[in-house]
PDB file of C-alpha atoms in Angstrom:
ATOM      1  CA  MET C   1     -10.605  43.953  20.654  1.00  0.00           C
ATOM      2  CA  LYS C   2      -7.253  44.677  18.955  1.00  0.00           C
ATOM      3  CA  LEU C   3      -5.791  41.570  20.591  1.00  0.00           C
ATOM      4  CA  ASN C   4      -8.577  39.421  19.131  1.00  0.00           C
ATOM      5  CA  VAL C   5      -7.924  40.850  15.672  1.00  0.00           C
ATOM      6  CA  LEU C   6      -4.212  40.077  16.023  1.00  0.00           C
ATOM      7  CA  VAL C   7      -4.876  36.494  17.144  1.00  0.00           C
ATOM      8  CA  THR C   8      -7.246  35.968  14.207  1.00  0.00           C
ATOM      9  CA  ALA C   9      -4.678  37.352  11.784  1.00  0.00           C
ATOM     10  CA  LEU C  10      -1.906  35.136  13.152  1.00  0.00           C
ATOM     11  CA  SER C  11      -4.205  32.099  12.942  1.00  0.00           C
ATOM     12  CA  SER C  12      -4.899  32.909   9.299  1.00  0.00           C
ATOM     13  CA  VAL C  13      -1.187  33.151   8.517  1.00  0.00           C
ATOM     14  CA  SER C  14      -0.573  29.857  10.308  1.00  0.00           C
ATOM     15  CA  ALA C  15      -3.303  28.152   8.266  1.00  0.00           C
ATOM     16  CA  VAL C  16      -1.781  29.424   5.014  1.00  0.00           C
ATOM     17  CA  TRP C  17       1.625  28.009   5.860  1.00  0.00           C
ATOM     18  CA  ALA C  18       0.400  24.750   7.368  1.00  0.00           C
ATOM     19  CA  ALA C  19       1.322  21.531   5.570  1.00  0.00           C
ATOM     20  CA  GLN C  20      -1.171  20.459   2.943  1.00  0.00           C
ATOM     21  CA  LEU C  21      -1.596  17.856   0.234  1.00  0.00           C
ATOM     22  CA  THR C  22       0.158  19.172  -2.861  1.00  0.00           C
ATOM     23  CA  GLN C  23       0.214  17.882  -6.421  1.00  0.00           C
ATOM     24  CA  VAL C  24       3.483  17.201  -8.219  1.00  0.00           C
ATOM     25  CA  SER C  25       2.758  17.955 -11.862  1.00  0.00           C
ATOM     26  CA  ASN C  26       5.792  16.249 -13.383  1.00  0.00           C
ATOM     27  CA  TYR C  27       7.384  13.392 -11.479  1.00  0.00           C
ATOM     28  CA  GLY C  28       9.275  12.079 -14.521  1.00  0.00           C
ATOM     29  CA  GLY C  29       9.817   8.642 -15.974  1.00  0.00           C
ATOM     30  CA  SER C  30       8.708   7.084 -19.245  1.00  0.00           C
ATOM     31  CA  ALA C  31       5.582   5.209 -18.090  1.00  0.00           C
ATOM     32  CA  LYS C  32       2.658   5.557 -20.495  1.00  0.00           C
ATOM     33  CA  ALA C  33       0.197   5.525 -17.589  1.00  0.00           C
ATOM     34  CA  LYS C  34      -0.120   8.955 -15.967  1.00  0.00           C
ATOM     35  CA  PRO C  35      -1.789   8.743 -12.547  1.00  0.00           C
ATOM     36  CA  GLN C  36      -1.420  11.899 -10.510  1.00  0.00           C
ATOM     37  CA  MET C  37       1.134  12.272  -7.741  1.00  0.00           C
ATOM     38  CA  TRP C  38       0.209  14.096  -4.544  1.00  0.00           C
ATOM     39  CA  VAL C  39       2.564  14.650  -1.621  1.00  0.00           C
ATOM     40  CA  TYR C  40       2.063  15.520   2.020  1.00  0.00           C
ATOM     41  CA  LYS C  41       5.162  16.904   3.722  1.00  0.00           C
ATOM     42  CA  PRO C  42       4.453  17.550   7.405  1.00  0.00           C
ATOM     43  CA  ASP C  43       5.387  20.851   9.017  1.00  0.00           C
ATOM     44  CA  SER C  44       8.057  19.048  11.008  1.00  0.00           C
ATOM     45  CA  VAL C  45       9.964  16.358   9.096  1.00  0.00           C
ATOM     46  CA  LYS C  46      11.578  14.129  11.706  1.00  0.00           C
ATOM     47  CA  THR C  47      12.668  11.115   9.659  1.00  0.00           C
ATOM     48  CA  ASP C  48      13.947  10.301   6.181  1.00  0.00           C
ATOM     49  CA  ALA C  49      11.249   7.665   5.653  1.00  0.00           C
ATOM     50  CA  LEU C  50       8.513   7.627   3.000  1.00  0.00           C
ATOM     51  CA  VAL C  51       5.039   6.057   3.116  1.00  0.00           C
ATOM     52  CA  VAL C  52       3.072   5.588  -0.117  1.00  0.00           C
ATOM     53  CA  ALA C  53      -0.695   5.393   0.572  1.00  0.00           C
ATOM     54  CA  ILE C  54      -2.700   3.948  -2.332  1.00  0.00           C
ATOM     55  CA  HIS C  55      -6.452   4.526  -2.530  1.00  0.00           C
ATOM     56  CA  SER C  56      -9.268   2.074  -3.228  1.00  0.00           C
ATOM     57  CA  CYS C  57     -11.671   1.986  -6.210  1.00  0.00           C
ATOM     58  CA  GLN C  58     -13.893   5.003  -6.846  1.00  0.00           C
ATOM     59  CA  SER C  59     -11.592   7.188  -4.812  1.00  0.00           C
ATOM     60  CA  SER C  60      -8.690   9.584  -5.325  1.00  0.00           C
ATOM     61  CA  ALA C  61      -5.642  10.887  -3.527  1.00  0.00           C
ATOM     62  CA  GLN C  62      -7.672  13.804  -2.120  1.00  0.00           C
ATOM     63  CA  LYS C  63     -10.564  11.643  -0.912  1.00  0.00           C
ATOM     64  CA  TYR C  64      -8.242   9.062   0.619  1.00  0.00           C
ATOM     65  CA  PHE C  65      -6.212  11.772   2.314  1.00  0.00           C
ATOM     66  CA  GLN C  66      -9.326  13.372   3.806  1.00  0.00           C
ATOM     67  CA  ASN C  67     -10.876  10.078   4.944  1.00  0.00           C
ATOM     68  CA  ASN C  68     -10.770  10.002   8.752  1.00  0.00           C
ATOM     69  CA  LYS C  69     -10.539   6.197   8.642  1.00  0.00           C
ATOM     70  CA  ILE C  70      -7.271   6.415   6.713  1.00  0.00           C
ATOM     71  CA  PRO C  71      -4.768   7.500   9.371  1.00  0.00           C
ATOM     72  CA  TRP C  72      -1.622   8.167   7.385  1.00  0.00           C
ATOM     73  CA  LYS C  73      -1.868  11.949   7.544  1.00  0.00           C
ATOM     74  CA  GLN C  74      -2.086  11.682  11.333  1.00  0.00           C
ATOM     75  CA  GLY C  75       0.879   9.326  11.347  1.00  0.00           C
ATOM     76  CA  SER C  76       2.840  11.703   9.156  1.00  0.00           C
ATOM     77  CA  ASP C  77       2.115  14.631  11.481  1.00  0.00           C
ATOM     78  CA  ARG C  78       2.932  12.609  14.568  1.00  0.00           C
ATOM     79  CA  LYS C  79       6.167  10.932  13.446  1.00  0.00           C
ATOM     80  CA  GLY C  80       7.278  13.363  10.760  1.00  0.00           C
ATOM     81  CA  TYR C  81       7.535  11.213   7.644  1.00  0.00           C
ATOM     82  CA  VAL C  82       6.640  12.290   4.105  1.00  0.00           C
ATOM     83  CA  THR C  83       3.693  10.570   2.416  1.00  0.00           C
ATOM     84  CA  VAL C  84       2.947  10.131  -1.288  1.00  0.00           C
ATOM     85  CA  TRP C  85      -0.667   9.696  -2.411  1.00  0.00           C
ATOM     86  CA  PRO C  86      -1.010   8.382  -5.982  1.00  0.00           C
ATOM     87  CA  SER C  87      -4.320   9.165  -7.704  1.00  0.00           C
ATOM     88  CA  SER C  88      -5.666   6.853 -10.397  1.00  0.00           C
ATOM     89  CA  THR C  89      -7.083   8.122 -13.691  1.00  0.00           C
ATOM     90  CA  THR C  90      -9.377   5.069 -13.878  1.00  0.00           C
ATOM     91  CA  GLU C  91     -12.082   3.813 -11.512  1.00  0.00           C
ATOM     92  CA  CYS C  92      -9.720   1.231 -10.018  1.00  0.00           C
ATOM     93  CA  TRP C  93      -5.971   0.720 -10.232  1.00  0.00           C
ATOM     94  CA  ASP C  94      -4.654  -1.228 -13.190  1.00  0.00           C
ATOM     95  CA  VAL C  95      -3.585  -4.529 -11.644  1.00  0.00           C
ATOM     96  CA  SER C  96      -4.650  -6.587 -14.652  1.00  0.00           C
ATOM     97  CA  SER C  97      -2.707  -5.555 -17.777  1.00  0.00           C
ATOM     98  CA  LYS C  98       0.706  -6.877 -18.773  1.00  0.00           C
ATOM     99  CA  ALA C  99       1.978  -3.287 -18.757  1.00  0.00           C
ATOM    100  CA  SER C 100       1.250  -2.991 -15.035  1.00  0.00           C
ATOM    101  CA  LEU C 101       2.202  -6.562 -14.144  1.00  0.00           C
ATOM    102  CA  THR C 102       5.702  -6.220 -15.608  1.00  0.00           C
ATOM    103  CA  HIS C 103       8.766  -4.417 -14.289  1.00  0.00           C
ATOM    104  CA  ASP C 104       9.170  -1.216 -16.321  1.00  0.00           C
ATOM    105  CA  GLY C 105       6.153  -2.206 -18.402  1.00  0.00           C
ATOM    106  CA  GLY C 106       4.741   1.323 -18.612  1.00  0.00           C
ATOM    107  CA  GLY C 107       1.552   0.761 -16.577  1.00  0.00           C
ATOM    108  CA  ASP C 108       0.265   2.152 -13.270  1.00  0.00           C
ATOM    109  CA  SER C 109       2.835   0.249 -11.228  1.00  0.00           C
ATOM    110  CA  ASN C 110       5.618   1.770 -13.330  1.00  0.00           C
ATOM    111  CA  ALA C 111       4.203   5.263 -12.762  1.00  0.00           C
ATOM    112  CA  ILE C 112       3.996   4.802  -8.982  1.00  0.00           C
ATOM    113  CA  ALA C 113       7.568   3.492  -8.976  1.00  0.00           C
ATOM    114  CA  ASN C 114       8.555   6.720 -10.744  1.00  0.00           C
ATOM    115  CA  MET C 115       6.767   8.702  -8.017  1.00  0.00           C
ATOM    116  CA  ILE C 116       8.803   6.838  -5.405  1.00  0.00           C
ATOM    117  CA  LYS C 117      12.057   7.574  -7.232  1.00  0.00           C
ATOM    118  CA  TYR C 118      11.094  11.249  -7.529  1.00  0.00           C
ATOM    119  CA  ALA C 119      10.283  11.417  -3.811  1.00  0.00           C
ATOM    120  CA  ILE C 120      13.547   9.748  -2.795  1.00  0.00           C
ATOM    121  CA  GLU C 121      15.555  12.384  -4.656  1.00  0.00           C
ATOM    122  CA  THR C 122      13.388  15.422  -3.920  1.00  0.00           C
ATOM    123  CA  TYR C 123      12.666  14.862  -0.226  1.00  0.00           C
ATOM    124  CA  LYS C 124      16.021  13.233   0.666  1.00  0.00           C
ATOM    125  CA  ILE C 125      14.404   9.894   1.517  1.00  0.00           C
ATOM    126  CA  ASP C 126      16.556   6.991   2.697  1.00  0.00           C
ATOM    127  CA  PRO C 127      16.055   4.329  -0.040  1.00  0.00           C
ATOM    128  CA  ALA C 128      16.013   1.722   2.732  1.00  0.00           C
ATOM    129  CA  LYS C 129      12.937   3.360   4.312  1.00  0.00           C
ATOM    130  CA  VAL C 130      10.310   3.227   1.559  1.00  0.00           C
ATOM    131  CA  PHE C 131       6.984   1.752   2.673  1.00  0.00           C
ATOM    132  CA  VAL C 132       3.756   1.044   0.800  1.00  0.00           C
ATOM    133  CA  THR C 133       0.197   0.606   2.070  1.00  0.00           C
ATOM    134  CA  GLY C 134      -3.277   0.553   0.568  1.00  0.00           C
ATOM    135  CA  GLY C 135      -6.797  -0.809   0.841  1.00  0.00           C
ATOM    136  CA  SER C 136      -8.826  -2.910  -1.600  1.00  0.00           C
ATOM    137  CA  SER C 137      -7.671  -1.890  -5.097  1.00  0.00           C
ATOM    138  CA  GLY C 138      -4.835  -0.045  -3.356  1.00  0.00           C
ATOM    139  CA  ALA C 139      -3.934  -3.270  -1.560  1.00  0.00           C
ATOM    140  CA  MET C 140      -3.892  -5.097  -4.886  1.00  0.00           C
ATOM    141  CA  MET C 141      -1.537  -2.454  -6.262  1.00  0.00           C
ATOM    142  CA  SER C 142       0.616  -2.722  -3.137  1.00  0.00           C
ATOM    143  CA  ASN C 143       1.025  -6.441  -3.868  1.00  0.00           C
ATOM    144  CA  VAL C 144       1.781  -5.764  -7.526  1.00  0.00           C
ATOM    145  CA  LEU C 145       4.397  -3.145  -6.591  1.00  0.00           C
ATOM    146  CA  ALA C 146       6.047  -5.616  -4.220  1.00  0.00           C
ATOM    147  CA  ALA C 147       6.352  -8.021  -7.152  1.00  0.00           C
ATOM    148  CA  THR C 148       7.336  -5.560  -9.897  1.00  0.00           C
ATOM    149  CA  TYR C 149       9.561  -3.135  -7.949  1.00  0.00           C
ATOM    150  CA  PRO C 150      11.008  -5.041  -4.978  1.00  0.00           C
ATOM    151  CA  GLU C 151      14.298  -3.180  -5.273  1.00  0.00           C
ATOM    152  CA  ILE C 152      12.791   0.168  -4.212  1.00  0.00           C
ATOM    153  CA  ILE C 153      10.327  -0.961  -1.515  1.00  0.00           C
ATOM    154  CA  THR C 154      11.308  -1.949   2.014  1.00  0.00           C
ATOM    155  CA  ALA C 155       8.003  -3.189   3.448  1.00  0.00           C
ATOM    156  CA  VAL C 156       4.292  -3.376   2.619  1.00  0.00           C
ATOM    157  CA  SER C 157       1.162  -3.339   4.801  1.00  0.00           C
ATOM    158  CA  LEU C 158      -1.907  -4.104   2.673  1.00  0.00           C
ATOM    159  CA  TYR C 159      -5.567  -4.265   3.652  1.00  0.00           C
ATOM    160  CA  SER C 160      -8.099  -6.545   1.942  1.00  0.00           C
ATOM    161  CA  GLY C 161      -6.418  -7.333  -1.353  1.00  0.00           C
ATOM    162  CA  VAL C 162      -5.675 -10.328  -3.582  1.00  0.00           C
ATOM    163  CA  PRO C 163      -2.467 -12.124  -4.627  1.00  0.00           C
ATOM    164  CA  ALA C 164      -0.206 -10.302  -7.057  1.00  0.00           C
ATOM    165  CA  GLY C 165      -1.317 -11.207 -10.579  1.00  0.00           C
ATOM    166  CA  CYS C 166      -4.669 -12.650  -9.490  1.00  0.00           C
ATOM    167  CA  PHE C 167      -6.619  -9.935 -11.338  1.00  0.00           C
ATOM    168  CA  VAL C 168      -4.803 -10.542 -14.636  1.00  0.00           C
ATOM    169  CA  SER C 169      -6.922  -9.825 -17.721  1.00  0.00           C
ATOM    170  CA  SER C 170      -6.930 -12.426 -20.507  1.00  0.00           C
ATOM    171  CA  SER C 171      -7.697  -9.621 -22.978  1.00  0.00           C
ATOM    172  CA  GLY C 172      -4.876  -7.453 -21.678  1.00  0.00           C
ATOM    173  CA  GLN C 173      -7.334  -4.750 -20.667  1.00  0.00           C
ATOM    174  CA  ALA C 174      -6.090  -2.218 -18.153  1.00  0.00           C
ATOM    175  CA  ALA C 175      -7.956  -1.914 -14.840  1.00  0.00           C
ATOM    176  CA  ALA C 176     -10.250  -4.832 -15.719  1.00  0.00           C
ATOM    177  CA  TRP C 177     -12.433  -6.479 -13.060  1.00  0.00           C
ATOM    178  CA  ASN C 178     -11.842 -10.199 -12.522  1.00  0.00           C
ATOM    179  CA  ASN C 179     -14.860 -11.995 -11.061  1.00  0.00           C
ATOM    180  CA  THR C 180     -12.993 -15.281 -10.674  1.00  0.00           C
ATOM    181  CA  CYS C 181     -10.346 -13.682  -8.486  1.00  0.00           C
ATOM    182  CA  SER C 182     -12.667 -11.389  -6.539  1.00  0.00           C
ATOM    183  CA  GLY C 183     -14.955 -14.342  -5.862  1.00  0.00           C
ATOM    184  CA  GLY C 184     -12.120 -16.388  -4.392  1.00  0.00           C
ATOM    185  CA  GLN C 185     -12.092 -18.999  -7.143  1.00  0.00           C
ATOM    186  CA  SER C 186      -8.528 -18.335  -8.286  1.00  0.00           C
ATOM    187  CA  ARG C 187      -6.681 -21.119  -6.497  1.00  0.00           C
ATOM    188  CA  ALA C 188      -3.126 -22.274  -7.073  1.00  0.00           C
ATOM    189  CA  SER C 189      -0.225 -23.847  -5.242  1.00  0.00           C
ATOM    190  CA  GLY C 190       2.275 -21.705  -3.437  1.00  0.00           C
ATOM    191  CA  GLN C 191       4.820 -22.546  -6.131  1.00  0.00           C
ATOM    192  CA  GLN C 192       2.468 -21.401  -8.880  1.00  0.00           C
ATOM    193  CA  TRP C 193       1.657 -18.149  -7.082  1.00  0.00           C
ATOM    194  CA  GLY C 194       5.327 -17.582  -6.364  1.00  0.00           C
ATOM    195  CA  ASN C 195       6.117 -18.084 -10.033  1.00  0.00           C
ATOM    196  CA  VAL C 196       3.622 -15.309 -10.839  1.00  0.00           C
ATOM    197  CA  VAL C 197       5.614 -12.899  -8.652  1.00  0.00           C
ATOM    198  CA  ARG C 198       8.945 -14.008 -10.061  1.00  0.00           C
ATOM    199  CA  GLY C 199       7.590 -13.717 -13.609  1.00  0.00           C
ATOM    200  CA  MET C 200       6.807 -10.024 -13.114  1.00  0.00           C
ATOM    201  CA  TYR C 201      10.513  -9.220 -12.728  1.00  0.00           C
ATOM    202  CA  PRO C 202      12.503 -12.055 -14.310  1.00  0.00           C
ATOM    203  CA  ASN C 203      16.051 -12.641 -13.110  1.00  0.00           C
ATOM    204  CA  TYR C 204      15.633 -10.427 -10.038  1.00  0.00           C
ATOM    205  CA  ASN C 205      17.683 -11.946  -7.216  1.00  0.00           C
ATOM    206  CA  GLY C 206      17.675  -9.145  -4.659  1.00  0.00           C
ATOM    207  CA  THR C 207      15.853  -8.510  -1.399  1.00  0.00           C
ATOM    208  CA  ARG C 208      12.045  -8.657  -1.321  1.00  0.00           C
ATOM    209  CA  PRO C 209       9.856  -6.275   0.705  1.00  0.00           C
ATOM    210  CA  ARG C 210       8.596  -7.518   4.049  1.00  0.00           C
ATOM    211  CA  MET C 211       4.865  -8.215   3.663  1.00  0.00           C
ATOM    212  CA  GLN C 212       2.011  -7.643   6.150  1.00  0.00           C
ATOM    213  CA  VAL C 213      -1.365  -8.915   4.905  1.00  0.00           C
ATOM    214  CA  TRP C 214      -4.745  -8.018   6.459  1.00  0.00           C
ATOM    215  CA  HIS C 215      -8.124  -9.549   5.515  1.00  0.00           C
ATOM    216  CA  GLY C 216     -11.603  -9.885   6.984  1.00  0.00           C
ATOM    217  CA  SER C 217     -13.445 -13.189   7.288  1.00  0.00           C
ATOM    218  CA  THR C 218     -16.754 -11.796   5.975  1.00  0.00           C
ATOM    219  CA  ASP C 219     -15.400  -9.783   3.034  1.00  0.00           C
ATOM    220  CA  SER C 220     -18.054  -9.986   0.309  1.00  0.00           C
ATOM    221  CA  THR C 221     -16.181  -7.831  -2.230  1.00  0.00           C
ATOM    222  CA  LEU C 222     -12.840  -9.627  -2.323  1.00  0.00           C
ATOM    223  CA  SER C 223     -13.395 -13.146  -1.004  1.00  0.00           C
ATOM    224  CA  PRO C 224     -11.586 -14.125   2.204  1.00  0.00           C
ATOM    225  CA  ASN C 225     -10.117 -17.001   0.178  1.00  0.00           C
ATOM    226  CA  ASN C 226      -7.741 -14.417  -1.251  1.00  0.00           C
ATOM    227  CA  TYR C 227      -6.074 -14.108   2.135  1.00  0.00           C
ATOM    228  CA  GLN C 228      -4.834 -17.705   2.126  1.00  0.00           C
ATOM    229  CA  GLU C 229      -3.843 -17.492  -1.527  1.00  0.00           C
ATOM    230  CA  THR C 230      -1.790 -14.373  -0.768  1.00  0.00           C
ATOM    231  CA  ILE C 231      -0.121 -16.105   2.175  1.00  0.00           C
ATOM    232  CA  LYS C 232       0.674 -19.089  -0.072  1.00  0.00           C
ATOM    233  CA  GLN C 233       2.197 -16.743  -2.630  1.00  0.00           C
ATOM    234  CA  TRP C 234       4.538 -14.914  -0.297  1.00  0.00           C
ATOM    235  CA  THR C 235       5.557 -17.895   1.832  1.00  0.00           C
ATOM    236  CA  ASN C 236       6.748 -19.450  -1.423  1.00  0.00           C
ATOM    237  CA  VAL C 237       8.573 -16.294  -2.486  1.00  0.00           C
ATOM    238  CA  PHE C 238      10.321 -16.142   0.893  1.00  0.00           C
ATOM    239  CA  GLY C 239      10.915 -19.897   0.932  1.00  0.00           C
ATOM    240  CA  VAL C 240       9.142 -20.504   4.255  1.00  0.00           C
ATOM    241  CA  SER C 241       6.408 -22.851   5.443  1.00  0.00           C
ATOM    242  CA  GLU C 242       2.714 -22.042   5.068  1.00  0.00           C
ATOM    243  CA  THR C 243       2.404 -23.057   8.725  1.00  0.00           C
ATOM    244  CA  PRO C 244       2.889 -20.021  11.003  1.00  0.00           C
ATOM    245  CA  THR C 245       5.930 -19.922  13.242  1.00  0.00           C
ATOM    246  CA  SER C 246       3.703 -18.200  15.812  1.00  0.00           C
ATOM    247  CA  SER C 247       0.021 -17.370  16.127  1.00  0.00           C
ATOM    248  CA  LYS C 248      -1.418 -14.773  18.515  1.00  0.00           C
ATOM    249  CA  PRO C 249      -5.204 -14.715  19.065  1.00  0.00           C
ATOM    250  CA  ASP C 250      -6.997 -11.439  19.858  1.00  0.00           C
ATOM    251  CA  THR C 251      -4.082  -9.497  18.381  1.00  0.00           C
ATOM    252  CA  PRO C 252      -3.961  -6.568  17.671  1.00  0.00           C
ATOM    253  CA  GLU C 253      -7.518  -6.515  19.032  1.00  0.00           C
ATOM    254  CA  LYS C 254     -10.314  -8.888  19.987  1.00  0.00           C
ATOM    255  CA  ASN C 255     -11.339 -11.315  17.198  1.00  0.00           C
ATOM    256  CA  TYR C 256      -8.197 -10.588  15.197  1.00  0.00           C
ATOM    257  CA  ARG C 257      -5.432 -13.186  14.873  1.00  0.00           C
ATOM    258  CA  THR C 258      -1.850 -12.369  13.964  1.00  0.00           C
ATOM    259  CA  ASP C 259       0.216 -15.118  12.324  1.00  0.00           C
ATOM    260  CA  ASP C 260       3.940 -14.799  11.729  1.00  0.00           C
ATOM    261  CA  PHE C 261       5.643 -16.729   8.942  1.00  0.00           C
ATOM    262  CA  GLY C 262       9.207 -15.873   9.810  1.00  0.00           C
ATOM    263  CA  PRO C 263      10.539 -12.303   9.908  1.00  0.00           C
ATOM    264  CA  ASN C 264       9.373 -11.241   6.431  1.00  0.00           C
ATOM    265  CA  LEU C 265       5.681 -12.163   6.331  1.00  0.00           C
ATOM    266  CA  GLN C 266       2.833 -11.508   8.734  1.00  0.00           C
ATOM    267  CA  GLY C 267      -0.863 -12.220   8.247  1.00  0.00           C
ATOM    268  CA  ILE C 268      -3.695 -10.654  10.249  1.00  0.00           C
ATOM    269  CA  TRP C 269      -7.063 -12.407  10.026  1.00  0.00           C
ATOM    270  CA  ALA C 270     -10.000 -10.276  11.178  1.00  0.00           C
ATOM    271  CA  GLN C 271     -12.868 -12.506  12.279  1.00  0.00           C
ATOM    272  CA  GLY C 272     -16.296 -11.017  11.553  1.00  0.00           C
ATOM    273  CA  VAL C 273     -14.852  -8.060   9.631  1.00  0.00           C
ATOM    274  CA  GLY C 274     -15.997  -7.284   6.080  1.00  0.00           C
ATOM    275  CA  HIS C 275     -14.519  -5.187   3.298  1.00  0.00           C
ATOM    276  CA  SER C 276     -12.261  -3.552   4.026  1.00  0.00           C
ATOM    277  CA  VAL C 277     -10.360  -4.093   7.250  1.00  0.00           C
ATOM    278  CA  PRO C 278      -9.905  -0.736   9.037  1.00  0.00           C
ATOM    279  CA  SER C 279      -6.384   0.654   8.927  1.00  0.00           C
ATOM    280  CA  HIS C 280      -4.388  -0.018  12.088  1.00  0.00           C
ATOM    281  CA  LEU C 281      -1.801   2.754  12.091  1.00  0.00           C
ATOM    282  CA  ASP C 282       0.246   1.581  15.069  1.00  0.00           C
ATOM    283  CA  GLN C 283       0.584  -1.989  13.778  1.00  0.00           C
ATOM    284  CA  SER C 284       1.418  -0.907  10.219  1.00  0.00           C
ATOM    285  CA  GLU C 285       3.972   1.642  11.455  1.00  0.00           C
ATOM    286  CA  ALA C 286       5.508  -0.998  13.696  1.00  0.00           C
ATOM    287  CA  TRP C 287       5.832  -3.340  10.715  1.00  0.00           C
ATOM    288  CA  PHE C 288       7.581  -0.546   8.846  1.00  0.00           C
ATOM    289  CA  GLY C 289       9.827   0.204  11.801  1.00  0.00           C
ATOM    290  CA  LEU C 290       8.512   3.747  12.136  1.00  0.00           C
TER     291      LEU C 290
END
């Protein structure tokens, strides 16, 4: 009986000290947008890498973290990397206003960049090991971050998004919905899409994040057309052909196709999959080099 009481007590102590999602109340920076920053530091930190996991619309850091279909907590526990979970103060992320579509413009992208800078300093992250992922609105923000803050991001793995700048609001409204883009009617040449990226951070000549783009063929929320437009955008940014250098059917699973466009861009087309493509932890971690 006494042994059982002792075991229960020790279990309670263990639960108290176990790693948990924790809010950072002041992550600094001058961005006007103030999304919340949440951090998960695993009990055993085994690497100096950071993964930023960005939630979809009508969600939050807590909901995304607790979603069993979002595997980044499990990845963090397994491989020992720190994760940052931004939490929007609006229904969806602001990927439409000039403030968020401009380097140091003060919008949501600026705030998340400040979270990354805070995490690098606080958790002793290697600046060359900063990775970003997200689904739907989080995927859109992942693309925007790759365009606005390429100097602090190493690689991106985004699920079911749109090209960077596709959701731009003509009125300048923050977090506006764009039916033309979501419906797949925003079409442009690779050069035009590439110019959108370059225009978000003029005169930047440094390294760009490696991009992994996932999309489902039956996505009725963000048209599958956005997949090809995103590929056009980043092939232009990287200066490579829109024709894959290799194509692997039934990869990473049946009815998926993985296309490589050189070493910096990979597209995964999920035949028969809607919105949004399920996270594939192993493939995203492999793209990040984790």
